[in-house]
């Protein structure tokens, strides 16, 4: 079993808000040995979220990347999947130093296997060349 | 040349309206956009969370906007960018032709005649001046949306030590964004005792970055000569009045204000259109038509939305309605007002105009917000004593817009009763008779 990232409140019970969709269901998560039970979710994605959040909380990183020779100075970008939450600030340090050349098309890979997470950093919009 | 439809604002609302108008048979359509490209406010919303309902996918703002921009291009819908609409003159008579005055540096001044206008101008932010926050006027005070534009479009970091007033979604999103870009967001302040934003944003923007949220707290003074040096914050009482004993100085160089969005309706005001005092947007019927024949509105200019997916639905409807107005004419037979009842802050639409060629299989969709946070309630639509629809809700928050549907035939049953349809929220205790 992986290390749990956050301490539990008493009785191995923890409350959290599911962030998968705008409903933001308040979840109650109970740890009983290796068993995790989740309640308060309005769909089954909440169960997956709660388990992931306990053992390897992850987030999509959305950001802007500097564009060279483009009609605009920045391109909006995101990681193509959720990366470990504690890598977000380190990820931003890398992104701050990144430069991409125009033209950029939505979906272009700006950096492959970002921070060795297995996820690419991709462009979310087009930027035309100057 | 007479246009079938001129759409003011090419953000998500205008784009969806244009696409829908075209798909429903209108040919001469044009979008007028003041920014240098279509996409609207979504272009600066680089975060995730858009499209979960409409596309069943989680997209960033630019990606969501991009889908509609591309579709509009494929449909060869004309867009004039960097174009400002200065005024609308409403036409007279049975088939009024409206005149839209617009200007840009390529075409100069244009006066365009059109059968229909769709207002999709979005909303503006409430400012420090509107709140009358005392203190000096140093630089470093931004509305959250302006700070977002400077940061995400132009590439400037607005400041290094930030205090955010207002816990609506824009404030929460900017708290996270600024932190990721290396600023220190010291706290988010909220005058009410609950946050106006989505619960998920409290978690992913504040809790995940250890940014404190202070409820029942406001800024009573801003300090600094050339640049903000700090703010004085205070707790407020139940009447939202600051409590002097709680004044506390917080050092910062930047203040972000996320204190309310107001539908942008400067173009409609001179036309004497009926406005809703609560939403600050125009009154509309279930076809998104305003009180002026042939002028429609959709998106944040009607009422401020939380999810762009609902803006899209509403705007597709507006575009379709404009097309039906031009092609088929929907002669009004009777009108039923839609009003807010207990614990409901507002309803949209505010009116049902029945006509002979209504699609009777379509449910009437009514959007509403609660006045406060309520749990385990029933939401009821009724005309007098007659109940038309009911829904059970586990939790209602003012910051989360809701929808209740009424089957069309229920409306037909009450149309001659000369009673408004009221949407109200009943607490569990109220239901015990």
Coordinates of C-alpha atoms in Angstrom, one line a residue:
Chain A
X1 CA 0.0 0.0 0.0
X2 CA 1.4 3.4 -0.9
X3 CA 1.9 6.1 1.7
X4 CA -1.2 8.1 2.2
X5 CA -0.5 11.7 1.6
X6 CA -2.7 13.4 4.2
X7 CA -3.3 12.4 7.8
X8 CA -6.7 11.1 8.6
X9 CA -9.0 12.5 11.2
X10 CA -10.1 10.1 14.0
X11 CA -11.5 6.7 13.2
X12 CA -9.6 6.7 9.8
X13 CA -12.4 8.9 8.3
X14 CA -11.7 11.8 6.1
X15 CA -13.9 14.4 4.4
X16 CA -13.1 15.8 1.0
X17 CA -14.8 17.7 -1.8
X18 CA -14.8 15.8 -5.1
X19 CA -13.4 18.1 -7.8
X20 CA -14.2 16.0 -10.9
X21 CA -17.1 18.0 -11.9
X22 CA -18.8 21.3 -10.9
X23 CA -21.1 19.5 -8.5
X24 CA -18.3 19.3 -6.0
X25 CA -19.9 16.5 -3.9
X26 CA -18.8 16.3 -0.3
X27 CA -17.3 12.9 0.2
X28 CA -16.8 10.8 3.3
X29 CA -13.9 8.4 3.0
X30 CA -13.3 5.6 5.5
X31 CA -10.1 3.6 5.6
X32 CA -10.4 0.2 7.1
X33 CA -7.1 -1.7 6.7
X34 CA -6.7 -1.9 3.0
X35 CA -10.4 -1.2 2.3
X36 CA -11.5 2.2 1.3
X37 CA -15.2 3.0 1.3
X38 CA -16.6 6.2 -0.1
X39 CA -19.9 7.8 0.4
X40 CA -21.5 11.1 -0.6
X41 CA -20.7 10.8 -4.2
X42 CA -23.4 11.3 -6.8
X43 CA -21.6 9.2 -9.5
X44 CA -19.0 6.5 -9.5
X45 CA -16.3 8.8 -10.7
X46 CA -16.3 10.2 -7.2
X47 CA -15.1 6.8 -5.8
X48 CA -12.2 6.7 -8.2
X49 CA -11.3 10.3 -7.3
X50 CA -11.4 9.7 -3.6
X51 CA -9.1 6.7 -3.9
X52 CA -6.7 8.5 -6.1
X53 CA -6.7 11.5 -3.9
X54 CA -5.8 9.4 -0.9
X55 CA -2.8 7.6 -2.4
X56 CA -1.6 9.8 -5.3
X57 CA -3.4 13.1 -5.6
X58 CA -3.0 14.4 -9.1
X59 CA -4.0 17.5 -11.0
X60 CA -4.0 18.7 -14.6
X61 CA -1.5 21.6 -14.9
X62 CA -2.8 24.5 -17.0
X63 CA -0.5 27.4 -17.8
X64 CA 0.8 29.8 -20.5
X65 CA 4.0 29.2 -22.4
X66 CA 6.1 31.9 -24.1
X67 CA 5.9 32.0 -27.9
X68 CA 8.7 33.3 -30.1
X69 CA 7.9 35.1 -33.4
X70 CA 4.2 34.8 -32.9
X71 CA 1.3 37.2 -33.3
X72 CA 0.8 36.8 -29.5
X73 CA 3.4 36.4 -26.7
X74 CA 1.7 33.4 -25.0
X75 CA 0.0 30.2 -25.8
X76 CA -2.4 28.5 -23.3
X77 CA -1.2 25.0 -22.5
X78 CA -2.0 22.0 -20.4
X79 CA -0.6 18.6 -19.4
X80 CA -2.5 15.9 -21.2
X81 CA -3.3 14.1 -18.0
X82 CA -3.2 14.6 -14.3
X83 CA 0.3 14.8 -12.8
X84 CA 1.2 14.4 -9.1
X85 CA 0.0 17.3 -7.2
X86 CA 3.3 17.9 -5.5
X87 CA 5.0 18.4 -8.9
X88 CA 2.9 21.4 -9.8
X89 CA 5.2 24.1 -8.6
X90 CA 8.3 22.3 -10.0
X91 CA 6.4 22.0 -13.3
X92 CA 5.8 25.8 -13.3
X93 CA 9.5 26.4 -12.9
X94 CA 10.2 24.4 -16.1
X95 CA 7.4 26.1 -17.9
X96 CA 8.7 29.5 -17.1
X97 CA 11.9 28.7 -18.9
X98 CA 10.2 27.1 -21.9
X99 CA 10.1 28.9 -25.3
X100 CA 8.2 27.6 -28.3
X101 CA 8.3 28.9 -31.9
X102 CA 5.3 30.1 -33.8
X103 CA 3.3 28.8 -35.6
X104 CA 1.6 26.8 -32.9
X105 CA -1.5 24.7 -33.5
X106 CA -4.0 23.5 -30.9
X107 CA -2.9 20.0 -29.8
X108 CA 0.8 20.5 -30.7
X109 CA 3.2 18.9 -28.2
X110 CA 5.2 21.6 -26.5
X111 CA 7.2 19.3 -24.3
X112 CA 7.1 15.5 -24.5
X113 CA 6.7 13.4 -21.3
X114 CA 6.6 16.5 -19.1
X115 CA 8.6 16.0 -15.9
X116 CA 8.7 12.3 -16.8
X117 CA 5.0 11.9 -15.8
X118 CA 4.2 10.1 -19.1
X119 CA 2.0 13.1 -20.1
X120 CA 2.9 15.6 -22.8
X121 CA 2.4 19.3 -22.4
X122 CA 0.1 20.4 -25.2
X123 CA -1.1 23.7 -26.7
X124 CA -4.7 24.6 -26.2
X125 CA -5.0 27.1 -29.0
X126 CA -3.4 28.4 -32.2
X127 CA -0.8 31.1 -32.4
X128 CA 0.1 32.4 -35.9
X129 CA 3.5 33.3 -37.0
X130 CA 4.3 37.0 -37.2
Chain B
X1 CA -27.8 45.1 -47.7
X2 CA -30.2 44.0 -45.0
X3 CA -28.8 41.5 -42.6
X4 CA -31.0 38.7 -41.1
X5 CA -29.1 38.7 -37.9
X6 CA -26.3 40.8 -36.4
X7 CA -24.7 39.3 -33.3
X8 CA -22.9 41.6 -30.9
X9 CA -20.1 39.8 -29.2
X10 CA -18.3 36.8 -30.5
X11 CA -17.7 35.0 -27.2
X12 CA -19.2 31.6 -26.5
X13 CA -22.7 33.1 -26.4
X14 CA -22.4 34.9 -29.7
X15 CA -20.6 32.1 -31.5
X16 CA -23.3 29.5 -30.5
X17 CA -26.1 31.9 -31.4
X18 CA -24.5 32.5 -34.8
X19 CA -24.0 28.8 -35.5
X20 CA -27.5 28.0 -34.5
X21 CA -29.0 30.9 -36.5
X22 CA -27.1 29.6 -39.6
X23 CA -28.1 26.0 -39.1
X24 CA -31.7 27.0 -38.7
X25 CA -31.7 28.7 -42.1
X26 CA -30.5 32.3 -41.8
X27 CA -28.0 33.3 -44.4
X28 CA -26.9 37.0 -43.9
X29 CA -25.4 36.7 -40.4
X30 CA -22.5 38.7 -39.0
X31 CA -20.7 38.7 -35.7
X32 CA -19.3 42.0 -34.4
X33 CA -16.5 41.6 -31.9
X34 CA -14.5 44.3 -30.1
X35 CA -11.5 42.2 -29.4
X36 CA -9.0 41.3 -32.1
X37 CA -10.2 37.7 -32.3
X38 CA -13.4 35.7 -31.5
X39 CA -13.6 33.6 -28.3
X40 CA -14.6 36.1 -25.7
X41 CA -13.7 35.8 -22.0
X42 CA -12.8 32.1 -22.4
X43 CA -9.6 33.0 -24.2
X44 CA -8.2 34.2 -20.9
X45 CA -9.7 31.4 -18.8
X46 CA -6.7 29.0 -19.4
X47 CA -7.8 26.7 -16.6
X48 CA -9.8 23.4 -16.9
X49 CA -13.4 22.7 -16.2
X50 CA -15.3 23.7 -19.3
X51 CA -17.4 21.4 -21.4
X52 CA -18.1 18.7 -18.9
X53 CA -21.9 18.9 -19.7
X54 CA -21.8 19.9 -23.4
X55 CA -18.9 17.9 -24.7
X56 CA -18.6 15.3 -21.9
X57 CA -14.9 16.3 -21.8
X58 CA -13.0 18.6 -19.6
X59 CA -11.5 21.5 -21.6
X60 CA -9.7 24.7 -21.0
X61 CA -11.4 27.9 -21.9
X62 CA -9.4 28.4 -25.2
X63 CA -10.1 24.9 -26.2
X64 CA -13.8 25.3 -25.6
X65 CA -13.9 28.6 -27.5
X66 CA -11.8 27.1 -30.2
X67 CA -14.4 24.4 -31.0
X68 CA -17.1 27.1 -31.7
X69 CA -14.7 29.4 -33.5
X70 CA -13.8 26.5 -35.9
X71 CA -17.4 25.6 -36.4
X72 CA -18.3 29.2 -37.2
X73 CA -15.4 29.2 -39.7
X74 CA -16.6 26.0 -41.3
X75 CA -20.1 27.4 -41.7
X76 CA -18.5 30.5 -43.2
X77 CA -20.1 32.9 -40.8
X78 CA -18.7 36.4 -41.1
X79 CA -16.9 37.9 -38.1
X80 CA -15.7 41.5 -37.9
X81 CA -13.1 41.8 -35.2
X82 CA -11.7 44.9 -33.5
X83 CA -15.1 46.3 -34.2
X84 CA -17.0 48.3 -31.6
X85 CA -20.8 48.6 -31.7
X86 CA -21.7 52.2 -30.6
X87 CA -25.4 52.1 -30.7
X88 CA -28.6 50.3 -31.7
X89 CA -31.6 52.1 -33.1
X90 CA -34.8 50.1 -32.9
X91 CA -37.0 49.9 -35.9
X92 CA -40.7 50.6 -35.9
X93 CA -43.8 48.8 -37.3
X94 CA -44.8 45.2 -37.9
X95 CA -41.4 44.0 -39.3
X96 CA -39.0 46.4 -37.7
X97 CA -35.6 46.9 -39.2
X98 CA -33.0 47.7 -36.5
X99 CA -30.0 49.8 -37.2
X100 CA -26.6 48.9 -35.6
X101 CA -23.9 51.5 -35.7
X102 CA -20.4 50.0 -35.5
X103 CA -16.9 51.2 -36.1
X104 CA -13.4 49.8 -36.8
X105 CA -10.3 51.2 -38.4
X106 CA -10.7 49.2 -41.6
X107 CA -14.3 49.9 -42.5
X108 CA -14.7 53.1 -40.7
X109 CA -18.2 53.9 -39.5
X110 CA -20.9 51.5 -40.5
X111 CA -24.6 51.7 -40.1
X112 CA -26.0 48.2 -40.6
X113 CA -29.7 47.4 -41.1
X114 CA -30.9 44.1 -39.7
X115 CA -34.1 42.1 -39.1
X116 CA -32.8 40.7 -35.8
X117 CA -30.1 41.6 -33.3
X118 CA -28.6 39.2 -30.8
X119 CA -27.0 40.8 -27.8
X120 CA -24.2 38.6 -26.5
X121 CA -22.0 41.2 -24.9
X122 CA -21.2 39.4 -21.7
X123 CA -20.7 41.2 -18.4
X124 CA -18.3 43.6 -16.7
X125 CA -16.8 43.5 -13.3
X126 CA -17.8 45.5 -10.2
X127 CA -14.9 47.9 -9.4
X128 CA -13.3 49.4 -6.3
X129 CA -15.0 52.7 -7.1
X130 CA -18.4 50.9 -7.1
X131 CA -17.6 49.5 -3.7
X132 CA -16.3 52.8 -2.4
X133 CA -13.4 51.1 -0.5
X134 CA -11.8 53.9 1.4
X135 CA -8.1 54.8 1.1
X136 CA -5.6 56.1 -1.3
X137 CA -5.5 55.3 -5.0
X138 CA -2.2 53.6 -5.6
X139 CA -1.4 51.3 -8.5
X140 CA -1.8 47.6 -7.8
X141 CA -5.5 47.4 -7.5
X142 CA -7.1 45.2 -10.2
X143 CA -10.4 43.5 -10.8
X144 CA -9.7 39.8 -10.9
X145 CA -10.6 39.6 -14.6
X146 CA -8.3 42.4 -15.6
X147 CA -5.5 40.8 -13.7
X148 CA -6.3 37.5 -15.4
X149 CA -6.1 39.2 -18.8
X150 CA -2.7 40.9 -18.0
X151 CA -1.3 37.6 -16.8
X152 CA -2.7 35.1 -19.3
X153 CA -2.9 37.1 -22.5
X154 CA -0.2 39.7 -22.1
X155 CA 2.2 37.9 -19.8
X156 CA 2.5 40.3 -16.9
X157 CA 2.5 39.2 -13.3
X158 CA 0.3 41.8 -11.6
X159 CA 2.0 41.7 -8.3
X160 CA 4.0 39.6 -5.8
X161 CA 2.0 39.8 -2.5
X162 CA -1.7 39.6 -3.1
X163 CA -4.9 39.9 -1.1
X164 CA -8.1 38.9 -2.9
X165 CA -11.4 40.4 -2.0
X166 CA -14.3 38.1 -3.0
X167 CA -14.5 34.4 -3.1
X168 CA -16.4 34.0 -6.3
X169 CA -14.9 31.7 -8.9
X170 CA -12.8 34.3 -10.6
X171 CA -11.1 35.2 -7.3
X172 CA -10.5 31.6 -6.5
X173 CA -9.1 30.7 -9.9
X174 CA -6.8 33.7 -9.8
X175 CA -5.6 32.7 -6.3
X176 CA -4.4 29.5 -7.7
X177 CA -3.0 31.0 -10.9
X178 CA -1.0 33.7 -9.1
X179 CA 0.4 31.1 -6.8
X180 CA 1.5 28.9 -9.7
X181 CA 3.2 31.9 -11.3
X182 CA 5.2 32.6 -8.1
X183 CA 3.2 35.2 -6.3
X184 CA 2.2 34.9 -2.6
X185 CA -1.5 35.0 -2.2
X186 CA -1.9 35.9 1.4
X187 CA -5.6 35.4 1.8
X188 CA -9.0 35.5 0.1
X189 CA -11.6 37.5 1.9
X190 CA -15.4 37.0 1.6
X191 CA -17.9 39.3 3.2
X192 CA -20.7 36.7 3.4
X193 CA -20.3 33.7 5.6
X194 CA -20.2 31.3 2.6
X195 CA -18.2 31.4 -0.6
X196 CA -20.0 32.3 -3.8
X197 CA -17.8 30.0 -5.8
X198 CA -18.0 26.3 -6.6
X199 CA -17.1 24.0 -3.8
X200 CA -14.6 22.3 -6.1
X201 CA -12.7 25.6 -6.5
X202 CA -12.4 26.1 -2.8
X203 CA -10.6 22.7 -2.7
X204 CA -8.5 22.9 -5.8
X205 CA -7.6 26.6 -5.6
X206 CA -7.4 27.4 -1.9
X207 CA -7.0 24.3 0.2
X208 CA -4.6 22.6 -2.2
X209 CA -2.3 25.7 -2.0
X210 CA -2.9 26.5 1.7
X211 CA -4.4 29.8 0.9
X212 CA -6.7 30.9 3.8
X213 CA -10.3 31.9 3.2
X214 CA -11.6 34.4 5.7
X215 CA -15.4 34.7 5.6
X216 CA -17.4 37.5 7.1
X217 CA -14.4 39.7 6.4
X218 CA -13.8 42.7 4.1
X219 CA -11.3 45.4 3.3
X220 CA -11.9 48.7 5.0
X221 CA -9.0 50.6 3.7
X222 CA -6.3 50.4 1.0
X223 CA -2.9 51.9 1.8
X224 CA 0.0 53.1 -0.3
X225 CA 1.0 56.2 -2.3
X226 CA 2.3 55.1 -5.7
X227 CA 1.8 51.4 -5.1
X228 CA -0.3 49.4 -2.7
X229 CA 1.6 48.8 0.6
X230 CA -1.1 47.0 2.5
X231 CA -4.8 46.8 3.4
X232 CA -6.8 47.0 6.6
X233 CA -9.2 44.1 6.9
X234 CA -12.1 43.7 9.3
X235 CA -14.7 41.2 10.3
X236 CA -18.2 42.2 9.6
X237 CA -21.4 41.7 11.6
X238 CA -24.7 40.2 10.4
X239 CA -25.5 43.4 8.6
X240 CA -22.2 43.3 6.7
X241 CA -20.9 46.3 8.7
X242 CA -17.2 46.3 9.7
X243 CA -16.5 45.7 13.4
X244 CA -13.9 48.3 14.4
X245 CA -12.3 46.1 17.1
X246 CA -11.3 43.6 14.5
X247 CA -9.3 45.9 12.2
X248 CA -6.1 44.3 11.2
X249 CA -3.3 45.5 8.9
X250 CA -2.1 43.1 6.2
X251 CA 1.0 43.9 4.2
X252 CA 0.6 43.4 0.4
X253 CA 1.4 45.0 -2.9
X254 CA -1.6 44.0 -4.9
X255 CA -5.4 43.8 -4.3
X256 CA -7.6 41.8 -6.5
X257 CA -11.3 42.5 -6.5
X258 CA -13.7 39.6 -7.4
X259 CA -16.8 41.3 -6.1
X260 CA -19.5 40.8 -8.7
X261 CA -20.3 40.6 -12.4
X262 CA -22.8 42.8 -14.0
X263 CA -24.4 42.1 -17.4
X264 CA -23.2 44.6 -20.0
X265 CA -26.3 46.3 -21.4
X266 CA -25.3 49.8 -22.3
X267 CA -26.6 49.2 -25.8
X268 CA -30.0 48.2 -24.7
X269 CA -30.6 50.9 -22.0
X270 CA -31.4 53.8 -24.4
X271 CA -33.9 51.6 -26.2
X272 CA -36.2 51.4 -23.2
X273 CA -36.0 47.7 -23.0
X274 CA -37.4 46.1 -19.9
X275 CA -34.6 45.1 -17.5
X276 CA -34.7 42.7 -14.6
X277 CA -33.7 44.6 -11.4
X278 CA -32.1 41.6 -9.9
X279 CA -30.1 40.2 -12.8
X280 CA -29.4 43.7 -14.3
X281 CA -30.0 42.0 -17.7
X282 CA -33.0 42.4 -20.0
X283 CA -36.2 40.5 -19.4
X284 CA -36.5 37.7 -21.9
X285 CA -39.1 35.2 -22.8
X286 CA -38.5 31.5 -23.3
X287 CA -37.2 32.2 -26.8
X288 CA -34.5 34.6 -25.4
X289 CA -36.3 37.5 -27.0
X290 CA -36.3 40.8 -25.1
X291 CA -39.2 43.2 -24.8
X292 CA -38.2 44.7 -28.2
X293 CA -39.4 42.8 -31.2
X294 CA -36.5 41.1 -33.0
X295 CA -33.9 41.8 -30.4
X296 CA -32.7 38.7 -28.6
X297 CA -30.1 38.3 -25.9
X298 CA -28.1 35.4 -24.5
X299 CA -25.2 34.5 -22.2
X300 CA -23.8 36.6 -19.4
X301 CA -25.5 39.7 -20.8
X302 CA -28.9 38.2 -19.7
X303 CA -27.7 36.8 -16.3
X304 CA -24.3 35.8 -15.0
X305 CA -23.7 32.1 -15.6
X306 CA -21.4 29.7 -13.7
X307 CA -21.0 27.2 -16.5
X308 CA -20.3 28.0 -20.1
X309 CA -22.1 24.8 -21.1
X310 CA -25.4 26.5 -20.1
X311 CA -24.4 29.7 -21.9
X312 CA -24.0 27.5 -25.0
X313 CA -27.5 25.9 -24.6
X314 CA -29.1 29.2 -24.0
X315 CA -27.4 30.8 -27.0
X316 CA -28.2 27.9 -29.4
X317 CA -31.8 28.6 -28.4
X318 CA -31.4 32.4 -29.1
X319 CA -30.0 31.7 -32.6
X320 CA -32.8 29.3 -33.4
X321 CA -35.3 31.8 -32.2
X322 CA -33.9 34.6 -34.3
X323 CA -34.1 32.3 -37.3
X324 CA -37.7 31.3 -36.5
X325 CA -38.6 35.0 -36.1
X326 CA -37.3 35.8 -39.5
X327 CA -38.6 32.7 -41.3
X328 CA -41.8 31.7 -39.7
X329 CA -42.9 34.5 -37.4
X330 CA -44.1 33.5 -33.9
X331 CA -47.2 35.5 -33.4
X332 CA -47.8 35.9 -29.7
X333 CA -51.1 34.5 -28.6
X334 CA -50.7 35.1 -24.8
X335 CA -48.1 35.8 -22.2
X336 CA -47.5 34.3 -18.8
X337 CA -45.2 36.0 -16.4
X338 CA -42.6 33.8 -14.6
X339 CA -41.8 35.1 -11.2
X340 CA -39.5 34.3 -8.3
X341 CA -41.1 32.9 -5.1
X342 CA -39.8 32.1 -1.7
X343 CA -36.0 31.9 -1.4
X344 CA -35.5 32.3 -5.2
X345 CA -33.2 35.1 -6.2
X346 CA -34.2 35.3 -9.8
X347 CA -35.6 33.3 -12.7
X348 CA -34.8 33.4 -16.4
X349 CA -36.8 33.6 -18.6
X350 CA -39.1 36.0 -16.9
X351 CA -42.0 35.5 -19.3
X352 CA -43.5 32.8 -21.4
X353 CA -44.9 34.0 -24.8
X354 CA -47.1 31.3 -26.2
X355 CA -47.6 31.2 -30.0
X356 CA -49.3 28.9 -32.5
X357 CA -46.1 27.3 -33.8
X358 CA -44.5 26.4 -30.5
X359 CA -42.9 23.0 -30.3
X360 CA -45.3 21.4 -27.8
X361 CA -43.0 18.5 -27.2
X362 CA -40.3 20.7 -25.7
X363 CA -40.1 21.2 -22.0
X364 CA -39.8 24.7 -20.8
X365 CA -36.4 25.1 -19.1
X366 CA -36.3 27.7 -16.3
X367 CA -33.0 28.7 -14.8
X368 CA -33.0 30.0 -11.2
X369 CA -30.8 30.7 -8.2
X370 CA -31.5 30.4 -4.5
X371 CA -31.0 33.4 -2.2
X372 CA -29.0 31.4 0.3
X373 CA -27.5 27.9 0.9
X374 CA -30.4 25.5 1.5
X375 CA -30.3 21.7 2.1
X376 CA -32.9 19.0 1.5
X377 CA -35.4 21.2 -0.1
X378 CA -38.1 20.9 -2.7
X379 CA -38.3 23.3 -5.7
X380 CA -41.8 23.9 -6.9
X381 CA -43.2 25.5 -10.0
X382 CA -46.9 26.5 -9.6
X383 CA -49.6 28.7 -11.0
X384 CA -51.7 29.7 -8.0
X385 CA -52.5 26.4 -6.2
X386 CA -51.8 24.2 -9.2
X387 CA -48.4 22.5 -9.1
X388 CA -46.7 22.3 -12.5
X389 CA -43.4 20.7 -11.6
X390 CA -41.4 19.7 -8.6
X391 CA -37.8 18.7 -7.9
X392 CA -35.9 17.6 -4.8
X393 CA -32.5 19.1 -4.2
X394 CA -29.9 17.9 -1.7
X395 CA -28.2 21.3 -1.6
X396 CA -28.8 24.6 -3.3
X397 CA -26.1 27.3 -3.4
X398 CA -26.6 30.9 -4.7
X399 CA -23.4 30.4 -6.7
X400 CA -24.7 27.4 -8.6
X401 CA -27.4 28.1 -11.1
X402 CA -30.2 25.4 -11.3
X403 CA -32.7 24.4 -13.9
X404 CA -36.3 23.2 -13.5
X405 CA -38.3 21.9 -16.4
X406 CA -42.0 22.2 -17.0
X407 CA -43.7 20.1 -19.6
X408 CA -45.3 22.3 -22.3
X409 CA -48.8 20.8 -21.8
X410 CA -48.8 21.9 -18.1
X411 CA -48.3 25.4 -19.3
X412 CA -51.2 25.0 -21.7
X413 CA -53.4 23.8 -18.8
X414 CA -52.9 27.1 -17.0
X415 CA -52.6 29.6 -19.8
X416 CA -56.1 31.0 -19.4
X417 CA -55.9 31.3 -15.7
X418 CA -54.3 34.8 -15.8
X419 CA -51.8 33.7 -13.1
X420 CA -48.1 33.9 -13.1
X421 CA -45.9 30.8 -12.8
X422 CA -44.0 31.0 -9.6
X423 CA -40.8 29.2 -8.8
X424 CA -40.2 28.7 -5.1
X425 CA -38.1 26.8 -2.7
X426 CA -39.8 24.9 0.2
X427 CA -37.9 23.9 3.3
X428 CA -38.6 20.4 4.7
X429 CA -40.5 22.0 7.6
X430 CA -42.8 23.9 5.2
X431 CA -44.0 20.7 3.6
X432 CA -45.5 19.4 6.8
X433 CA -49.1 20.5 6.7

